Coordinates of C-alpha atoms in Angstrom, one line a residue:
M1 CA 7.6 -62.7 14.7
N2 CA 10.4 -60.2 13.3
T3 CA 8.8 -57.1 11.9
R4 CA 6.9 -55.7 15.1
P5 CA 9.8 -54.5 16.8
T6 CA 11.3 -53.0 13.6
T7 CA 7.7 -50.8 13.4
A8 CA 8.0 -50.3 17.3
G9 CA 11.9 -48.8 16.6
Q10 CA 10.4 -46.5 14.1
R11 CA 8.0 -45.4 15.9
D12 CA 10.3 -44.6 18.6
L13 CA 12.9 -42.5 16.4
T14 CA 10.3 -40.4 14.8
R15 CA 8.7 -39.5 18.1
P16 CA 11.3 -36.9 18.8
I17 CA 11.8 -35.4 15.1
V18 CA 8.3 -35.0 15.5
I19 CA 8.5 -33.1 18.4
I20 CA 11.7 -31.3 17.4
L21 CA 9.4 -29.9 14.2
A22 CA 6.3 -28.7 16.5
V23 CA 8.8 -27.1 18.9
A24 CA 10.4 -24.9 15.7
A25 CA 7.0 -24.8 14.1
L26 CA 5.6 -22.7 17.9
V27 CA 9.0 -20.7 17.6
L28 CA 8.4 -19.4 14.1
S29 CA 4.8 -19.3 14.9
L30 CA 5.9 -16.8 18.2
F31 CA 8.5 -15.1 16.3
A32 CA 6.1 -14.2 13.1
I33 CA 3.7 -12.6 16.1
A34 CA 6.3 -10.5 17.8
R35 CA 7.5 -9.2 15.0
P36 CA 5.7 -6.2 14.2
A37 CA 6.7 -4.9 17.8
L38 CA 10.0 -6.1 17.6
V39 CA 10.4 -4.1 14.5
S40 CA 8.8 -1.4 16.2
A41 CA 10.5 -0.9 19.2
A42 CA 14.3 -1.2 16.9
D43 CA 16.7 2.1 17.2
A44 CA 16.2 4.2 14.4
T45 CA 19.1 6.4 13.0
V46 CA 19.2 10.0 11.9
W47 CA 22.3 11.4 11.2
L48 CA 24.1 14.5 11.0
H49 CA 22.8 17.7 8.5
E50 CA 25.3 17.0 5.3
A51 CA 26.6 20.7 5.4
H52 CA 27.9 20.4 8.9
K53 CA 29.8 17.4 8.1
G54 CA 33.5 18.8 7.8
A55 CA 33.3 22.0 10.1
D56 CA 36.0 23.3 11.7
S57 CA 36.1 24.3 15.3
T58 CA 38.5 27.3 14.3
T59 CA 35.9 28.4 12.1
F60 CA 32.3 27.8 13.0
Q61 CA 29.4 29.6 14.7
S62 CA 30.7 30.4 18.0
D63 CA 28.7 30.9 21.0
E64 CA 28.9 31.4 25.3
D65 CA 26.7 28.1 25.6
C66 CA 29.2 25.4 26.8
G67 CA 26.6 23.6 28.6
S68 CA 26.8 21.4 32.0
F69 CA 30.9 21.6 30.7
G70 CA 30.4 25.3 32.0
N71 CA 33.1 28.4 30.4
T72 CA 35.8 27.6 33.2
G73 CA 37.9 24.4 31.1
S74 CA 40.2 24.8 28.7
G75 CA 38.7 22.7 25.3
V76 CA 35.2 22.9 22.8
V77 CA 32.3 22.0 23.4
W78 CA 30.1 20.7 20.2
H79 CA 26.4 22.3 20.8
F80 CA 24.2 19.4 18.7
I81 CA 20.4 19.6 18.9
L82 CA 18.0 16.9 17.6
N83 CA 14.8 18.1 16.5
Q84 CA 11.1 17.8 14.7
Y85 CA 11.7 13.8 16.6
A86 CA 7.6 13.0 17.3
G87 CA 9.5 9.9 20.1
D88 CA 9.4 10.4 23.6
D89 CA 12.3 8.5 24.4
E90 CA 15.8 10.1 24.3
G91 CA 18.1 9.4 21.9
A92 CA 22.1 8.4 22.3
L93 CA 24.1 10.7 20.1
T94 CA 28.1 9.8 18.8
A95 CA 30.5 11.5 17.4
Q96 CA 33.6 11.8 15.3
F97 CA 36.4 13.5 14.6
E98 CA 40.0 14.2 13.0
T99 CA 41.9 14.4 16.0
S100 CA 39.7 13.0 18.5
A101 CA 38.6 9.8 16.7
D102 CA 34.8 8.9 18.1
I103 CA 32.8 10.4 21.5
G104 CA 29.2 8.4 23.0
P105 CA 27.3 7.4 23.0
V106 CA 26.7 10.7 24.3
A107 CA 23.0 10.8 26.5
P108 CA 21.1 14.4 25.8
E109 CA 21.3 17.1 28.1
K110 CA 18.2 18.9 27.5
V111 CA 14.8 17.6 26.4
T112 CA 11.9 20.2 25.6
A113 CA 9.1 19.2 23.3
G114 CA 10.6 17.3 20.0
V115 CA 14.1 18.6 20.6
Q116 CA 16.9 17.2 22.4
H117 CA 20.5 19.0 23.2
F118 CA 23.7 17.2 23.0
F119 CA 27.4 18.6 24.5
V120 CA 30.5 17.3 23.5
W121 CA 34.0 18.1 24.9
T122 CA 37.4 17.9 22.6
A123 CA 40.6 18.9 23.8
T124 CA 42.0 21.2 21.7
D125 CA 39.9 22.7 18.0
D126 CA 39.3 20.0 15.5
I127 CA 37.0 19.1 12.6
L128 CA 33.3 16.8 12.7
T129 CA 33.8 14.5 10.0
D130 CA 30.0 13.2 11.2
A131 CA 27.9 12.6 14.1
W132 CA 24.1 10.5 14.6
V133 CA 22.3 9.9 16.9
A134 CA 20.3 6.4 18.1
I135 CA 16.4 6.6 18.8
A136 CA 13.2 4.5 19.1
G137 CA 11.2 3.5 16.5
D138 CA 11.1 5.3 12.5
Q139 CA 11.4 9.0 12.7
P140 CA 11.6 10.2 9.1
D141 CA 11.2 14.3 9.8
A142 CA 13.8 13.8 13.0
K143 CA 16.9 16.3 12.1
L144 CA 20.5 16.5 13.6
V145 CA 22.2 19.7 13.2
L146 CA 25.3 21.6 14.8
S147 CA 24.2 24.4 16.9
H148 CA 28.1 25.7 17.6
V149 CA 30.9 25.6 19.4
C150 CA 32.0 27.3 22.4
H151 CA 35.1 27.5 23.6
Q152 CA 35.9 28.0 27.4
E153 CA 37.6 31.2 28.7
G154 CA 40.7 28.7 29.9
G155 CA 42.2 28.7 26.5
E156 CA 41.9 30.9 24.1
S157 CA 40.8 28.9 20.5
Q158 CA 42.8 29.4 17.5
S159 CA 39.9 30.7 15.6
Q160 CA 40.4 33.4 18.4
S161 CA 43.8 34.2 18.3
A162 CA 43.8 34.3 14.4
S163 CA 40.6 36.6 14.4
A164 CA 42.6 38.6 17.2
S165 CA 45.9 38.4 14.8
A166 CA 43.8 39.6 12.2
S167 CA 42.3 42.0 13.5
E168 CA 45.2 43.4 14.2
S169 CA 47.0 43.0 11.1
Q170 CA 44.6 45.0 9.4
E171 CA 44.2 48.0 11.9
Q172 CA 47.8 48.3 11.1
S173 CA 47.4 47.7 7.3
V174 CA 44.7 50.5 8.3
S175 CA 46.9 53.2 9.8
Q176 CA 49.8 52.8 7.9
E177 CA 47.5 53.1 4.6
Q178 CA 46.1 56.4 6.3
S179 CA 49.7 57.9 7.3
Q180 CA 50.5 56.8 4.2
S181 CA 47.2 58.8 2.6
Q182 CA 48.4 61.9 4.9
E183 CA 51.6 62.2 3.7
Q184 CA 50.5 62.3 0.1
S185 CA 48.5 64.7 0.9
V186 CA 51.2 67.0 3.0
S187 CA 53.5 66.7 -0.2
Q188 CA 50.7 67.2 -2.4
E189 CA 50.2 69.9 -1.1
Q190 CA 53.5 71.1 -0.7
S191 CA 54.6 70.7 -4.4
V192 CA 51.1 72.3 -5.2
S193 CA 52.6 75.2 -2.8
Q194 CA 56.0 75.2 -4.1
E195 CA 54.7 75.3 -7.7
Q196 CA 52.3 78.5 -6.9
S197 CA 54.9 80.3 -5.1
V198 CA 57.0 79.6 -8.0
S199 CA 54.1 80.9 -10.2
Q200 CA 53.8 84.5 -8.5
E201 CA 58.2 84.3 -8.2
Q202 CA 58.2 84.3 -12.3
S203 CA 54.7 87.0 -12.8
V204 CA 56.7 88.9 -10.3
S205 CA 59.7 88.7 -12.3
Q206 CA 58.2 89.0 -15.4
E207 CA 56.3 92.1 -14.1
Q208 CA 59.9 93.5 -13.2
S209 CA 61.4 92.3 -16.8
V210 CA 58.4 94.2 -18.3
S211 CA 58.2 96.9 -16.6
Q212 CA 62.4 97.2 -16.8
E213 CA 61.8 97.0 -20.6
Q214 CA 59.2 99.7 -20.6
S215 CA 61.3 101.6 -18.2
V216 CA 65.1 101.5 -20.8
S217 CA 62.6 102.1 -23.9
Q218 CA 61.3 105.0 -22.7
E219 CA 64.5 106.3 -21.5
Q220 CA 66.2 105.3 -24.7
S221 CA 63.0 107.1 -26.3
V222 CA 63.6 110.9 -24.2
S223 CA 67.2 110.2 -25.0
Q224 CA 66.4 110.0 -28.8
E225 CA 64.4 113.0 -28.9
Q226 CA 66.4 114.8 -26.4
S227 CA 69.4 114.0 -29.9
V228 CA 67.1 114.9 -32.3
S229 CA 66.6 118.7 -30.3
Q230 CA 69.9 119.3 -29.7
E231 CA 70.9 117.8 -32.9
Q232 CA 67.5 120.1 -34.7
S233 CA 69.0 123.2 -32.5
V234 CA 72.6 122.6 -33.9
S235 CA 71.3 122.8 -37.3
Q236 CA 69.8 125.8 -36.6
E237 CA 72.9 127.4 -35.0
Q238 CA 74.3 126.2 -37.8
S239 CA 71.4 128.0 -40.2
V240 CA 72.0 130.8 -38.4
S241 CA 75.8 131.0 -38.4
Q242 CA 75.4 130.3 -42.1
E243 CA 73.5 133.4 -42.4
Q244 CA 75.2 135.1 -40.6
S245 CA 78.0 134.6 -42.3
V246 CA 76.8 135.0 -45.6
S247 CA 75.3 138.2 -44.7
S248 CA 78.1 139.3 -42.9
E249 CA 79.8 138.7 -46.6
Q250 CA 77.5 140.0 -48.6
S251 CA 77.5 143.1 -46.7
Q252 CA 81.7 143.6 -47.0
S253 CA 81.1 142.9 -51.0
E254 CA 78.4 145.1 -51.3
E255 CA 80.7 147.5 -48.8
Q256 CA 83.6 146.8 -50.9
S257 CA 81.4 147.5 -54.8
V258 CA 80.2 151.1 -53.0
Q259 CA 83.6 152.1 -52.8
G260 CA 84.6 150.4 -56.2
V261 CA 81.9 152.8 -57.7
T262 CA 82.9 156.3 -55.2
G263 CA 86.4 155.8 -55.3
T264 CA 89.3 156.8 -58.2
P265 CA 88.7 155.6 -61.3
A266 CA 90.0 153.1 -62.5
A267 CA 92.1 154.2 -65.3
S268 CA 93.6 157.2 -63.0
M269 CA 94.6 154.0 -59.9
G270 CA 98.1 152.2 -59.7
N271 CA 97.9 148.5 -60.4
G272 CA 99.8 148.7 -56.6
S273 CA 97.2 150.2 -54.8
V274 CA 94.4 148.6 -55.8
S275 CA 95.4 145.1 -54.8
S276 CA 96.6 146.2 -51.4
E277 CA 92.7 147.8 -50.8
G278 CA 91.5 144.6 -52.1
S279 CA 93.7 141.5 -50.4
S280 CA 93.0 144.1 -46.8
S281 CA 89.5 144.3 -46.9
A282 CA 89.1 140.2 -47.7
I283 CA 91.3 139.2 -44.7
P284 CA 89.1 140.0 -42.2
A285 CA 86.3 138.3 -44.1
I286 CA 88.4 135.3 -43.7
A287 CA 89.0 135.5 -41.0
F288 CA 86.0 135.9 -39.0
A289 CA 84.9 132.8 -41.4
I290 CA 87.1 130.5 -40.1
L291 CA 86.4 131.3 -37.1
M292 CA 82.6 130.4 -37.3
L293 CA 83.9 127.5 -39.1
V294 CA 85.9 126.3 -35.6
S295 CA 82.9 127.2 -33.5
L296 CA 80.5 125.4 -35.4
G297 CA 82.7 122.1 -35.3
G298 CA 83.0 122.9 -31.7
L299 CA 79.7 122.8 -30.9
A300 CA 79.1 119.9 -33.2
A301 CA 81.5 118.0 -31.0
V302 CA 80.5 118.9 -28.1
N303 CA 76.4 117.6 -29.0
L304 CA 78.0 114.6 -30.3
A305 CA 79.9 113.8 -27.5
T306 CA 76.4 114.6 -25.0
V307 CA 74.4 112.1 -27.1
R308 CA 76.7 109.4 -27.3
R309 CA 76.6 109.4 -23.0
R310 CA 73.1 109.2 -23.3
S311 CA 72.8 106.7 -25.2

């Protein structure tokens, strides 16, 4: 009697367990059947091209295409492109910046065959740390790249300002270099001109000096020739005078000799008469000789004085 109730109670407890196990098995079966479809419908992530991570808006390629943001605002528009996408669904872009933090998810503004265009706006210049697009299904060939940045006209970017400053600085530097080059060229030309002028003046001075030396040498030569000519003339005059003096002395001597031969014999003449005649005949010859010597000495003195004045 006591055994039957126990068996009935056990049956009551096992029924809920069986039902639970059956439901669990059914759920697992349904999950196993639906799993491939869920996997195919799950989102895949396409990450930003590695070379574009860390892109700086002040130095990255710039363009005027700001998408729907236009060019009238004040900020920077980042243009992303998802290409080689084989699916039909639109992706969702999320971008991370150093200053602006995370922006997204952002839907594409333009979709063409296999290409989706995304535009993200930041208030100021920034640095892109990373970006990705969530898409449906596995897309191993899809690639996400940063096409360009667009600086809106309302606010000049740091890169444009830096570029303008660099351009002005380069122009000023080039202008200064050209000015310095021109000044150096002018200075060199002036220096060359001065050197040529000095060289010409020195050449002229040397020529004048040579000419003066030649003139002085010629004058000295002429003076020496004149002096030699005068000395020769004086010598000739002195020779002629000496010859005349000798001739006169010889003539007087011959006359005296003739007188001695034709006159009174020496034995018949007194000593006093002979002595007086000899002394009277010798006095004119001596006086004439003295006058000749004095005249010759005067001429020699005059010639020497003339030679000294000319030299």
